[in-house]
mmCIF file of N, CA and C in Angstrom:
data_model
loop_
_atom_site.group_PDB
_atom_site.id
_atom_site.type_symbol
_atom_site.label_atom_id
_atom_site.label_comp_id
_atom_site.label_asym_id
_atom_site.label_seq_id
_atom_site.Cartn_x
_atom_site.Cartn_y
_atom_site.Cartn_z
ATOM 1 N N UNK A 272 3.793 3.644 -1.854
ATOM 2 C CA UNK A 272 2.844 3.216 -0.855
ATOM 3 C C UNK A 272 1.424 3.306 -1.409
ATOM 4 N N UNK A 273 1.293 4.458 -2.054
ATOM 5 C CA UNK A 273 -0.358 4.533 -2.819
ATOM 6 C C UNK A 273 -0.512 3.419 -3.626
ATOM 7 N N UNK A 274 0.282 3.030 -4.546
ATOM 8 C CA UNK A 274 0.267 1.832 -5.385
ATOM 9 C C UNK A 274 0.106 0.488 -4.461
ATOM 10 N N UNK A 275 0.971 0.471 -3.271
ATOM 11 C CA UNK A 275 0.507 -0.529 -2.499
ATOM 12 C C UNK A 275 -1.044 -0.876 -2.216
ATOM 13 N N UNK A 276 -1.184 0.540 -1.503
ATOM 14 C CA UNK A 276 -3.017 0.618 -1.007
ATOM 15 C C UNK A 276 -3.531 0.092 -1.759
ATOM 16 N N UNK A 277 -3.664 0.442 -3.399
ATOM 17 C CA UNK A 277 -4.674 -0.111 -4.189
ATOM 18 C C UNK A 277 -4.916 -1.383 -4.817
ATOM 19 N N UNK A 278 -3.224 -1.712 -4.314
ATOM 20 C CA UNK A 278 -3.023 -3.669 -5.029
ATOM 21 C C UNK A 278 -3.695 -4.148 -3.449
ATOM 22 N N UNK A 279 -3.246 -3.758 -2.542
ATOM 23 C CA UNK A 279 -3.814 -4.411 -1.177
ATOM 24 C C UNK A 279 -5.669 -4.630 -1.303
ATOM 25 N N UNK A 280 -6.482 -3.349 -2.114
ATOM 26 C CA UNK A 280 -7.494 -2.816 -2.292
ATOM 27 C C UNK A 280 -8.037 -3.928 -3.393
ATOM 28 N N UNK A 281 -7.645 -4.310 -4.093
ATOM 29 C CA UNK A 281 -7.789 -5.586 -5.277
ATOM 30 C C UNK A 281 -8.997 -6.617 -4.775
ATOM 31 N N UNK A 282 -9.617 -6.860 -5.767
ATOM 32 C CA UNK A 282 -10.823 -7.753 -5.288
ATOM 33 C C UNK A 282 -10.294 -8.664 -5.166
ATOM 34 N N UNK A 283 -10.092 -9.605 -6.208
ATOM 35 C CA UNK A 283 -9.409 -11.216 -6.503
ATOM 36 C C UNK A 283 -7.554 -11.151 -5.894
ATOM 37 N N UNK A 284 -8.187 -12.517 -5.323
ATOM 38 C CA UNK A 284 -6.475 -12.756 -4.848
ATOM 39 C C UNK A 284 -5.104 -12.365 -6.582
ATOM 40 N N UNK A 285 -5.689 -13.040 -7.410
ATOM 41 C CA UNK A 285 -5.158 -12.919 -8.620
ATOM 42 C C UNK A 285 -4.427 -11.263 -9.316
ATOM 43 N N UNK A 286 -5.434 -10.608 -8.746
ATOM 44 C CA UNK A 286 -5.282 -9.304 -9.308
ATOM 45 C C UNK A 286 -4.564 -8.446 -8.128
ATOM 46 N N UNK A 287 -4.843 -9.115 -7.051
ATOM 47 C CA UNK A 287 -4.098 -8.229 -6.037
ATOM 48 C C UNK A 287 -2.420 -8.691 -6.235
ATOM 49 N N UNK A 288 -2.207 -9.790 -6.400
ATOM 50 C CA UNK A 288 -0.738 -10.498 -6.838
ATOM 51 C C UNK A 288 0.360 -9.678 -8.011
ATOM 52 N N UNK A 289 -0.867 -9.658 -9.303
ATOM 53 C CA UNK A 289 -0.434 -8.787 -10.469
ATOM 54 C C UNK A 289 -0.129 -7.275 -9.883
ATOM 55 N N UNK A 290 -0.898 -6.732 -9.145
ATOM 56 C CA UNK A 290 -0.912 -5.417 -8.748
ATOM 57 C C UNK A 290 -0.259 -5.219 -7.804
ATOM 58 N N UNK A 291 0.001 -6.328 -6.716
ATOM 59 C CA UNK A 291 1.760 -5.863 -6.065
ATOM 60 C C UNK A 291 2.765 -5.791 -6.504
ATOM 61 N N UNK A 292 3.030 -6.851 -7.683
ATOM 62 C CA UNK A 292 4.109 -6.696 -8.435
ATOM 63 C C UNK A 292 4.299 -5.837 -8.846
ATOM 64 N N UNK A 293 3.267 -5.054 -9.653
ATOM 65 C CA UNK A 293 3.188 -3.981 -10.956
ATOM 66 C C UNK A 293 3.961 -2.693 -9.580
ATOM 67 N N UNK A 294 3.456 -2.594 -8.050
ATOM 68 C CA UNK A 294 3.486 -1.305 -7.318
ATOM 69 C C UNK A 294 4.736 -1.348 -6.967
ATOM 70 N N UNK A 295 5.502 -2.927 -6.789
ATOM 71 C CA UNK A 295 6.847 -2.894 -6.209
ATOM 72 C C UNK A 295 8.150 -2.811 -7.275
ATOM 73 N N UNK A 296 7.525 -3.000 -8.241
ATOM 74 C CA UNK A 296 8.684 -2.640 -9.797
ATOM 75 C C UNK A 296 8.227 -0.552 -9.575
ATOM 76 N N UNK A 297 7.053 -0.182 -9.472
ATOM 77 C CA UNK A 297 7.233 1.267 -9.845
ATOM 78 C C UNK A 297 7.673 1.851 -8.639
ATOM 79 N N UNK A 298 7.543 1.382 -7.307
ATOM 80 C CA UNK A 298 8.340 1.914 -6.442
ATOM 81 C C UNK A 298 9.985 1.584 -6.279
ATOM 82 N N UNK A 299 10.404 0.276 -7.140
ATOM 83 C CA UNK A 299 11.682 0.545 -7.275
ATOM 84 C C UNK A 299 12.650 0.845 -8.328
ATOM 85 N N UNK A 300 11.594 1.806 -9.124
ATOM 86 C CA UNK A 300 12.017 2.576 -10.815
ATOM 87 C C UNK A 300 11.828 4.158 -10.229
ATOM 88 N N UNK A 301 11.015 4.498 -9.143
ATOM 89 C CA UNK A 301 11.132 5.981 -9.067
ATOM 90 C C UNK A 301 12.127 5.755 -7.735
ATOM 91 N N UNK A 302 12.386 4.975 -6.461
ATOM 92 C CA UNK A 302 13.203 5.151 -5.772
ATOM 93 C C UNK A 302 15.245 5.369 -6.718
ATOM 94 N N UNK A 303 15.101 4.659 -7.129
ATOM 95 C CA UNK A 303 16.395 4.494 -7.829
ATOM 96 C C UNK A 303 16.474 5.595 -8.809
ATOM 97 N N UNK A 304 15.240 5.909 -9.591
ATOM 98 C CA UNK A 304 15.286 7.457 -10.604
ATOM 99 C C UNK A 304 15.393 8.323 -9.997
ATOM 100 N N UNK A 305 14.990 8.340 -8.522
ATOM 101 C CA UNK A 305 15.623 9.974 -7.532
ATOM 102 C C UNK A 305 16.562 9.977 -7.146
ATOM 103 N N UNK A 306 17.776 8.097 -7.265
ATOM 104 C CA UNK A 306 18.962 8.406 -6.735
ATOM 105 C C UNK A 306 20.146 9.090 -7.946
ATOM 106 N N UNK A 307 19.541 8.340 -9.342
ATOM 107 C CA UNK A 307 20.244 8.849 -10.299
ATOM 108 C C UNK A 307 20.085 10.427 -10.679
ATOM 109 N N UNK A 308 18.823 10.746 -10.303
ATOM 110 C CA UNK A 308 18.807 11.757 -10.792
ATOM 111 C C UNK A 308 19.436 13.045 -9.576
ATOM 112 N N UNK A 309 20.418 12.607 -8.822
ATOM 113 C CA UNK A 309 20.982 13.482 -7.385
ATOM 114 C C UNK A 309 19.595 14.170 -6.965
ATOM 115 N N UNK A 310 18.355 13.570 -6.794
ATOM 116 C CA UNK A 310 17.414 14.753 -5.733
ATOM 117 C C UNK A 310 17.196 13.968 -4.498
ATOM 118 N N UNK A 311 17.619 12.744 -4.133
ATOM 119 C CA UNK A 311 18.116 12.056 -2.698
ATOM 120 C C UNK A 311 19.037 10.929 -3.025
ATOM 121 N N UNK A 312 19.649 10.812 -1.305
ATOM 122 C CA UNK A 312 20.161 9.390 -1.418
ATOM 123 C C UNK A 312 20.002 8.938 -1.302
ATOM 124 N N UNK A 313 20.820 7.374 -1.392
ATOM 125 C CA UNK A 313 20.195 6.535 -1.306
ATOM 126 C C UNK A 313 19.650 5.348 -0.028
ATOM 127 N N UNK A 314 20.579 6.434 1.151
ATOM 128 C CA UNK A 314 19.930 5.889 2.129
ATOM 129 C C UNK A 314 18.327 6.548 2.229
ATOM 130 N N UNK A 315 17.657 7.728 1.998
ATOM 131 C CA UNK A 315 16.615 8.152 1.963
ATOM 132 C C UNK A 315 15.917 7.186 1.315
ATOM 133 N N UNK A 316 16.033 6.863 -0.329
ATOM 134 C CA UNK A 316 15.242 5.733 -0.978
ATOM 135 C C UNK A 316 15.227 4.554 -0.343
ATOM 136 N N UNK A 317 16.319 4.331 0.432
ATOM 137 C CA UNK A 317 16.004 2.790 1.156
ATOM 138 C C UNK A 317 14.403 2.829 2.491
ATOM 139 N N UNK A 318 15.560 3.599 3.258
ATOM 140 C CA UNK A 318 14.308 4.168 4.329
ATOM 141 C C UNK A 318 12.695 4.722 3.745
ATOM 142 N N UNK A 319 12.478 5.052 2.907
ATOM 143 C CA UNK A 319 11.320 5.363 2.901
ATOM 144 C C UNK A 319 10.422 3.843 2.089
ATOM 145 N N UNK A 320 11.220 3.239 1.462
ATOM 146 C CA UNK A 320 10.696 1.991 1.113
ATOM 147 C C UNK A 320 10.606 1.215 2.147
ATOM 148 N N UNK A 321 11.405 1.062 3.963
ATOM 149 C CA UNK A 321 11.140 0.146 4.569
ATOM 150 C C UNK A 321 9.686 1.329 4.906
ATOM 151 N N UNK A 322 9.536 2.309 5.520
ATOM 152 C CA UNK A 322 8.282 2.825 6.095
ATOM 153 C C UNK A 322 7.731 2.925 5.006
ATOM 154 N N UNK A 323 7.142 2.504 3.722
ATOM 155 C CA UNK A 323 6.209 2.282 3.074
ATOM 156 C C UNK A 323 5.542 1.076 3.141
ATOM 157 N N UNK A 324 6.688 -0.020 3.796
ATOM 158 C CA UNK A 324 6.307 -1.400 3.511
ATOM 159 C C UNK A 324 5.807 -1.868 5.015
ATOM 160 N N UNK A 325 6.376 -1.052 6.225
ATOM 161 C CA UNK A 325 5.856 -0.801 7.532
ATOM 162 C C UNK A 325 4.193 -0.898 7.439
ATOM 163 N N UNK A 326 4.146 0.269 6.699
ATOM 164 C CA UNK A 326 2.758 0.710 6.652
ATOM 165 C C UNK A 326 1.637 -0.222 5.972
ATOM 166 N N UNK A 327 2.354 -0.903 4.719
ATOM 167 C CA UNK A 327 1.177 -2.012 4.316
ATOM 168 C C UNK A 327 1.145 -2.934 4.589
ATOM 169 N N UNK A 328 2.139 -3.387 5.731
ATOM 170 C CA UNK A 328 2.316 -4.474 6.578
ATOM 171 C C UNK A 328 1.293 -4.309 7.657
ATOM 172 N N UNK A 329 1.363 -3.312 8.074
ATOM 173 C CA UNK A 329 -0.013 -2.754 9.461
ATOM 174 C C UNK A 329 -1.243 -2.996 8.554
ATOM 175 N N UNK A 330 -1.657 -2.487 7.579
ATOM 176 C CA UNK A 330 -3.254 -2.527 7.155
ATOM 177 C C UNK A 330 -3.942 -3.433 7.641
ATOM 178 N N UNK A 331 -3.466 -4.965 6.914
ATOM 179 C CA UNK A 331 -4.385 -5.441 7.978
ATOM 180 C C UNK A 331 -5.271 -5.692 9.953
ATOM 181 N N UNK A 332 -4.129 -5.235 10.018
ATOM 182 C CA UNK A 332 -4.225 -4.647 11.836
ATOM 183 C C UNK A 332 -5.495 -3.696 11.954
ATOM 184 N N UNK A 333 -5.380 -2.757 11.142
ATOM 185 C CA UNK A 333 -5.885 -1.506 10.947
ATOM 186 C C UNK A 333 -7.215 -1.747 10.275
ATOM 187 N N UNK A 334 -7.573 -2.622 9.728
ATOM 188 C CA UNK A 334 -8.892 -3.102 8.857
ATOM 189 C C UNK A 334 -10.321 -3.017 10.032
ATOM 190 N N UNK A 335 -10.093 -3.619 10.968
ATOM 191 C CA UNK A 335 -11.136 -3.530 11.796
ATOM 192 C C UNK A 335 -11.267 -2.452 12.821
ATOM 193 N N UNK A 336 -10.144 -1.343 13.215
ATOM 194 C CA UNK A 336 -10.598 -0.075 13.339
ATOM 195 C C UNK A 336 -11.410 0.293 12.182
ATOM 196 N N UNK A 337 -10.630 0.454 11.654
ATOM 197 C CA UNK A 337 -11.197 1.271 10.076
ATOM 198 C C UNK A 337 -12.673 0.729 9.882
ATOM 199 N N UNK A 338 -13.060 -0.535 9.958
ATOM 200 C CA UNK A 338 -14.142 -0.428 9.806
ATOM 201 C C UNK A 338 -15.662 -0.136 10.752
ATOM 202 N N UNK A 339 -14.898 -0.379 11.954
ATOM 203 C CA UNK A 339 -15.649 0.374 13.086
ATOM 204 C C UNK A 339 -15.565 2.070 12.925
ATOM 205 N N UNK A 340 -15.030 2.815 12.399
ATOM 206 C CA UNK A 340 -14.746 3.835 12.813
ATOM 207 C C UNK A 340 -15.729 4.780 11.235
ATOM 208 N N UNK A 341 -15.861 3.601 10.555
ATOM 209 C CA UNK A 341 -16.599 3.964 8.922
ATOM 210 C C UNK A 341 -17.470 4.530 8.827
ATOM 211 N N UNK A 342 -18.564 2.953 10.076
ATOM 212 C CA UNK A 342 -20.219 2.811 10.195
ATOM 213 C C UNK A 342 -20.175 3.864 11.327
ATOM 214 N N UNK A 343 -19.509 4.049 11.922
ATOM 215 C CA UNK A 343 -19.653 5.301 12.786
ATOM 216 C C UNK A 343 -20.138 6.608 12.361
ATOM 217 N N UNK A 344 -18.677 7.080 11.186
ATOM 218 C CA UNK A 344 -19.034 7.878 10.661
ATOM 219 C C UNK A 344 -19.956 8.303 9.591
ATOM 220 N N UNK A 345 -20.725 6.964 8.917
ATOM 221 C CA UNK A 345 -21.561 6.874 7.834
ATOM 222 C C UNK A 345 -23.076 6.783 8.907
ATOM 223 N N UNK A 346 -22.812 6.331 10.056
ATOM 224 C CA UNK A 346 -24.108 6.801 11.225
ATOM 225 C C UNK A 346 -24.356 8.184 11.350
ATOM 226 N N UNK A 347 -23.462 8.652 11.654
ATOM 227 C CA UNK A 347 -23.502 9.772 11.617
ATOM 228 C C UNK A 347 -23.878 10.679 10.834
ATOM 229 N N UNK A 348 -22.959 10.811 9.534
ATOM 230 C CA UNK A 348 -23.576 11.379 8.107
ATOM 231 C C UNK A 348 -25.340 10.759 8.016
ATOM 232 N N UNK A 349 -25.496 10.207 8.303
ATOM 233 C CA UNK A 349 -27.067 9.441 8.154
ATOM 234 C C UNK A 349 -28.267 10.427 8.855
ATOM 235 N N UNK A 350 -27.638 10.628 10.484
ATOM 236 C CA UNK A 350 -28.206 11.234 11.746
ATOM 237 C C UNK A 350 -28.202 12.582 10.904
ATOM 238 N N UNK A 351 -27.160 13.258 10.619
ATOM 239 C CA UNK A 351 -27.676 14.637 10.133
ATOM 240 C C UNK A 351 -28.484 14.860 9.034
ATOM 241 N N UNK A 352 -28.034 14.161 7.741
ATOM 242 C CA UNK A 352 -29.103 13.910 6.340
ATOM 243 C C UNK A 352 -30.429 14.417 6.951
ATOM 244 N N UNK A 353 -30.670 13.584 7.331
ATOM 245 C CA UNK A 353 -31.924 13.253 8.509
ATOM 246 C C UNK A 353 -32.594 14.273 8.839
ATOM 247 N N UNK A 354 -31.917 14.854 10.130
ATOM 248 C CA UNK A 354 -32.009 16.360 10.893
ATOM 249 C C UNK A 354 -32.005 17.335 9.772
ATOM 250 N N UNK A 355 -31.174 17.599 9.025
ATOM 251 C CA UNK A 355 -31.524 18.725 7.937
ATOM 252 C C UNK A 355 -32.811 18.637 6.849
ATOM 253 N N UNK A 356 -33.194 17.386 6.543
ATOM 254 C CA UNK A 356 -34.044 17.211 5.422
ATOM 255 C C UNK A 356 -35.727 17.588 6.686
ATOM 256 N N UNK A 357 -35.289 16.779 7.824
ATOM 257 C CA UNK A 357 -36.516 17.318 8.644
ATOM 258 C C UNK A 357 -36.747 18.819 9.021
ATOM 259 N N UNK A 358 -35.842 19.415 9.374
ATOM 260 C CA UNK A 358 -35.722 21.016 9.229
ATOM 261 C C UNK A 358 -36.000 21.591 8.008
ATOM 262 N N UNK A 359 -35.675 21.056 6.718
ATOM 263 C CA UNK A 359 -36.402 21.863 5.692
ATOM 264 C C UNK A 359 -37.838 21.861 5.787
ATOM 265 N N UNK A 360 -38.017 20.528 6.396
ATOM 266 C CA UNK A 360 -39.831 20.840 5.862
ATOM 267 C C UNK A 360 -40.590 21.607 6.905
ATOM 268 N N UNK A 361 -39.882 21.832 8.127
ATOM 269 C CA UNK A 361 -40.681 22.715 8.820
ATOM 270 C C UNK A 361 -40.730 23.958 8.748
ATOM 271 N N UNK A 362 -39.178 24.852 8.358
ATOM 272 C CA UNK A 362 -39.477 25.395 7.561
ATOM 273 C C UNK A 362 -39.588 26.653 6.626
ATOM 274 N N UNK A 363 -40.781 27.092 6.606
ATOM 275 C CA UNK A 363 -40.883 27.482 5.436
ATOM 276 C C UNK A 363 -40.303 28.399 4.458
ATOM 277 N N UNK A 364 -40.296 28.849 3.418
ATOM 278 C CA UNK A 364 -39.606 29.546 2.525
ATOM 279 C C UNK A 364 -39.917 30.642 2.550
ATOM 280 N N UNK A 365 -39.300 31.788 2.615
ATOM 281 C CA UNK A 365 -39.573 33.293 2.914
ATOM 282 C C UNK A 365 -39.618 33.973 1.442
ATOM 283 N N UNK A 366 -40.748 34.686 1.408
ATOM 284 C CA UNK A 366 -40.794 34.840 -0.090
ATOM 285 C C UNK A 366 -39.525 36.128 -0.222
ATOM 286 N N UNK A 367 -39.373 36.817 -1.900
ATOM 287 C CA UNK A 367 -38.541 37.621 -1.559
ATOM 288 C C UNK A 367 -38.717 38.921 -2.477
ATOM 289 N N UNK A 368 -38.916 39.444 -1.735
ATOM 290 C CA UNK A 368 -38.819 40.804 -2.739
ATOM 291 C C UNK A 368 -38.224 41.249 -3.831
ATOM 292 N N UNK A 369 -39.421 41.325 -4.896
ATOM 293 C CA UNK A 369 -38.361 41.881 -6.187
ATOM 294 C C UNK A 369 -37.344 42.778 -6.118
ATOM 295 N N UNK A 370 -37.208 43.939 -5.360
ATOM 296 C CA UNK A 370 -36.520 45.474 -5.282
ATOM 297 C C UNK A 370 -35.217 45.282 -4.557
ATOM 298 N N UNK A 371 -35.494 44.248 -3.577
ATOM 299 C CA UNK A 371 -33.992 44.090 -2.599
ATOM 300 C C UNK A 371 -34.264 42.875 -1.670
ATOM 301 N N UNK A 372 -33.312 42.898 -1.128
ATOM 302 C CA UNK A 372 -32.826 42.039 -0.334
ATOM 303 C C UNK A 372 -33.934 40.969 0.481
ATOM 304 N N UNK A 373 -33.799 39.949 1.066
ATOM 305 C CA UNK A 373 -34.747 38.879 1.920
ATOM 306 C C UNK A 373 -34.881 39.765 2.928
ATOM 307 N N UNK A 374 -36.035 39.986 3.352
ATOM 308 C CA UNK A 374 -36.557 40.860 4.736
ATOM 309 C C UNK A 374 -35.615 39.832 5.872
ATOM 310 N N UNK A 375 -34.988 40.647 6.837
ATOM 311 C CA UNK A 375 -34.030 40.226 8.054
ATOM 312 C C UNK A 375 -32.946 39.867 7.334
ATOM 313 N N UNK A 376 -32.271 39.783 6.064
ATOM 314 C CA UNK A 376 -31.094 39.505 5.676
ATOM 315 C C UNK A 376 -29.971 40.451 6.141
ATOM 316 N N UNK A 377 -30.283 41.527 6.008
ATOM 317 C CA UNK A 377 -29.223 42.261 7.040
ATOM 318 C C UNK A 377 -29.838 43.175 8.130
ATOM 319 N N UNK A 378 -28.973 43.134 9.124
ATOM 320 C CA UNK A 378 -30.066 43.219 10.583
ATOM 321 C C UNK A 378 -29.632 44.739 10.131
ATOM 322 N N UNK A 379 -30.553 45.532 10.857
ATOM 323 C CA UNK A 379 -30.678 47.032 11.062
ATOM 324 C C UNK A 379 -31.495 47.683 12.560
ATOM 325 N N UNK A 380 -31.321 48.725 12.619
ATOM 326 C CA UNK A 380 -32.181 49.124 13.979
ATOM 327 C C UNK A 380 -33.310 49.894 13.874
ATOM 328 N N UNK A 381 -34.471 48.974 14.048
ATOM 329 C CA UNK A 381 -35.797 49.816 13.602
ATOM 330 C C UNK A 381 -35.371 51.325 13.891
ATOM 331 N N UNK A 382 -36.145 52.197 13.205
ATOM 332 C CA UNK A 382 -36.292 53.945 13.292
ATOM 333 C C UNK A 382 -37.342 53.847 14.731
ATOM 334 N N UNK A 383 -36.523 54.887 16.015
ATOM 335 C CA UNK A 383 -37.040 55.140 16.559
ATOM 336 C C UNK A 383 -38.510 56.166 16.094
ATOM 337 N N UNK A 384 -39.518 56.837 16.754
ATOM 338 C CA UNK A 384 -40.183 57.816 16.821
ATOM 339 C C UNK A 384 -40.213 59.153 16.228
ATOM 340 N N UNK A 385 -39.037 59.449 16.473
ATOM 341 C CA UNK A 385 -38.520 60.587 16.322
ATOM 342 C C UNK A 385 -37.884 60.602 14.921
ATOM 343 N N UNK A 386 -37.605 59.606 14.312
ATOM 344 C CA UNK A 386 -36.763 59.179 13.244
ATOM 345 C C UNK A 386 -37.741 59.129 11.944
ATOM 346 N N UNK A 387 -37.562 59.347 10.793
ATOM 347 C CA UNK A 387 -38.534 58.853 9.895
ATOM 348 C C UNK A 387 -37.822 57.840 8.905
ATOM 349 N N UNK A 388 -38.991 56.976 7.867
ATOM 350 C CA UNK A 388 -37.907 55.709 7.953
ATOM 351 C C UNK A 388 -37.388 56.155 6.448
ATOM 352 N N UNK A 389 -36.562 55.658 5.871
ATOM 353 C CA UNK A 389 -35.659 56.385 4.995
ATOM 354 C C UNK A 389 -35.396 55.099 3.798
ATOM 355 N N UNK A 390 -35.043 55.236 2.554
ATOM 356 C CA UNK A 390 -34.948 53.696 1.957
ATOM 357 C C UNK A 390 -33.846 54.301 1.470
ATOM 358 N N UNK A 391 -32.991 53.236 1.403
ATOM 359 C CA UNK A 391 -31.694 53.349 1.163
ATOM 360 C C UNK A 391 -31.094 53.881 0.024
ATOM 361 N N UNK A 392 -29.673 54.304 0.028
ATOM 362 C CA UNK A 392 -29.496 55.418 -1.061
ATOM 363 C C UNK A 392 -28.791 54.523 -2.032
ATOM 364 N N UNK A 393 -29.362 53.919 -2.864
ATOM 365 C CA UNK A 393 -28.367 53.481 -4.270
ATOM 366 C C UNK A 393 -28.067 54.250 -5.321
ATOM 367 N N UNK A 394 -26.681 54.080 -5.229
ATOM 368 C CA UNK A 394 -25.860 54.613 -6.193
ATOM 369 C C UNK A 394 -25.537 53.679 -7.481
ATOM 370 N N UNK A 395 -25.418 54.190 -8.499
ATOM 371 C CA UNK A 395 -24.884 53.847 -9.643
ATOM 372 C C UNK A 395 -23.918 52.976 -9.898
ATOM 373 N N UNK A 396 -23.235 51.775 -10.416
ATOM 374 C CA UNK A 396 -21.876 51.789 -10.254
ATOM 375 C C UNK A 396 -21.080 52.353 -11.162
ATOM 376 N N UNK A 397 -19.270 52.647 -10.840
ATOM 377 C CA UNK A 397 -19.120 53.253 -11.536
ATOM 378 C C UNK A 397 -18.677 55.051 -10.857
ATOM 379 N N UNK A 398 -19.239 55.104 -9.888
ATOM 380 C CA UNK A 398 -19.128 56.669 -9.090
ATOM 381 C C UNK A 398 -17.855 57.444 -9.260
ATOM 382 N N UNK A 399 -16.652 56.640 -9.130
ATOM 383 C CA UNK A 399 -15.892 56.794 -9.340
ATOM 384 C C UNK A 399 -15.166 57.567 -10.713
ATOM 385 N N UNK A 400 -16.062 57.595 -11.315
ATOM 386 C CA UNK A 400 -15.976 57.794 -12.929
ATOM 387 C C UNK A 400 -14.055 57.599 -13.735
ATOM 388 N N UNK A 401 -14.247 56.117 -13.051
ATOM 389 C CA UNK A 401 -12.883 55.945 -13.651
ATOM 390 C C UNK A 401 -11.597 56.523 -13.084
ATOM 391 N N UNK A 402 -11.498 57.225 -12.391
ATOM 392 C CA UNK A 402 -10.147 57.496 -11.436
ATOM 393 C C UNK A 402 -9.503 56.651 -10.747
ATOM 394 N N UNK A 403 -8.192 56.679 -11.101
ATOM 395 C CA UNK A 403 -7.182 55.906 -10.335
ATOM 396 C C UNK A 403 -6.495 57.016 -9.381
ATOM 397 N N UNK A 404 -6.447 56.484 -8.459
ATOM 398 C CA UNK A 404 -5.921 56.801 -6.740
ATOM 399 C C UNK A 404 -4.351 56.737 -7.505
ATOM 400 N N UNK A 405 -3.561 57.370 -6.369
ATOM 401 C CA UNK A 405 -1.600 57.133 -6.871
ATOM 402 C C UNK A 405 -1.266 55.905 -6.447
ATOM 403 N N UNK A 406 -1.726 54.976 -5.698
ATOM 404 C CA UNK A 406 -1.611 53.567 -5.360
ATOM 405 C C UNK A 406 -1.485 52.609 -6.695
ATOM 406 N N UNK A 407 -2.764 53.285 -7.605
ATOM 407 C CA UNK A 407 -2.883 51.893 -8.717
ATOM 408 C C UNK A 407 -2.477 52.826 -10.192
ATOM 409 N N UNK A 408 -2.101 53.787 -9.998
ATOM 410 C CA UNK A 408 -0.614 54.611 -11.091
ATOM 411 C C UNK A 408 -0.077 53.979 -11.247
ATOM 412 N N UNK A 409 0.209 53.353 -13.027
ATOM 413 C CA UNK A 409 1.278 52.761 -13.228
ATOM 414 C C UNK A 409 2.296 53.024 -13.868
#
């Protein structure tokens, strides 16, 4: 069926002709190579060649959804582009501290009054100094 899509997909009448042929010889060299090779039968290879041929029989049906449903979605992709590139420029870029983290990157609860404010305790990596737990004993 993929081989179909893309001979159906063919610019020139000419090449779409060559390229059905070429899809309906390889769909009936691997249907028949899965019957020889016992991984189905051959009623399966029949049936899935009529619902392959179902299906590229509909395309054209299906051409003018499809293409209503494209510009829709390429409207769309457009509408947001849009909305995001206008949101960058308003804005602005938060500078960032050499020592740690973007100020508000992780929320915390200001120090009450009573509290004094404290900077956080970094550790080394490594603390562990190499110990394995009995979990990762091998």
């Amino acid at each position: 069926m993929t081989w179909g899509i893309l001979a159906y997909l063919a610019t020139t009448p000419r090449a779409r002709r060559y390229l059905s042929a070429l899809s309906a010889v390889v769909a009936l060299g691997v249907g028949l190579t899965t019957v020889y090779l016992g991984t189905h039968w051959l009623s399966d290879v029949l049936l899935g060649w009529a619902a392959g041929l179902l299906v590229l029989l509909a395309l054209p049906w299906c051409e003018p959804v499809l293409a209503v449903a494209e510009s829709w979605i390429l409207a769309a992709r457009d509408r947001l582009r849009e909305r995001l590139r206008d949101r960058r420029r308003l804005v602005p870029s938060l500078p960032v501290a050499s020592g740690g983290p973007r100020p508000g990157f992780f929320p915390t609860r200001p120090p009450g009054p009573e509290e004094p404010v404290r900077d956080p305790v970094r550790e080394p990596v490594g603390v562990a100094g190499g110990r394995r737990t009995p979990a990762t004993r091998g």
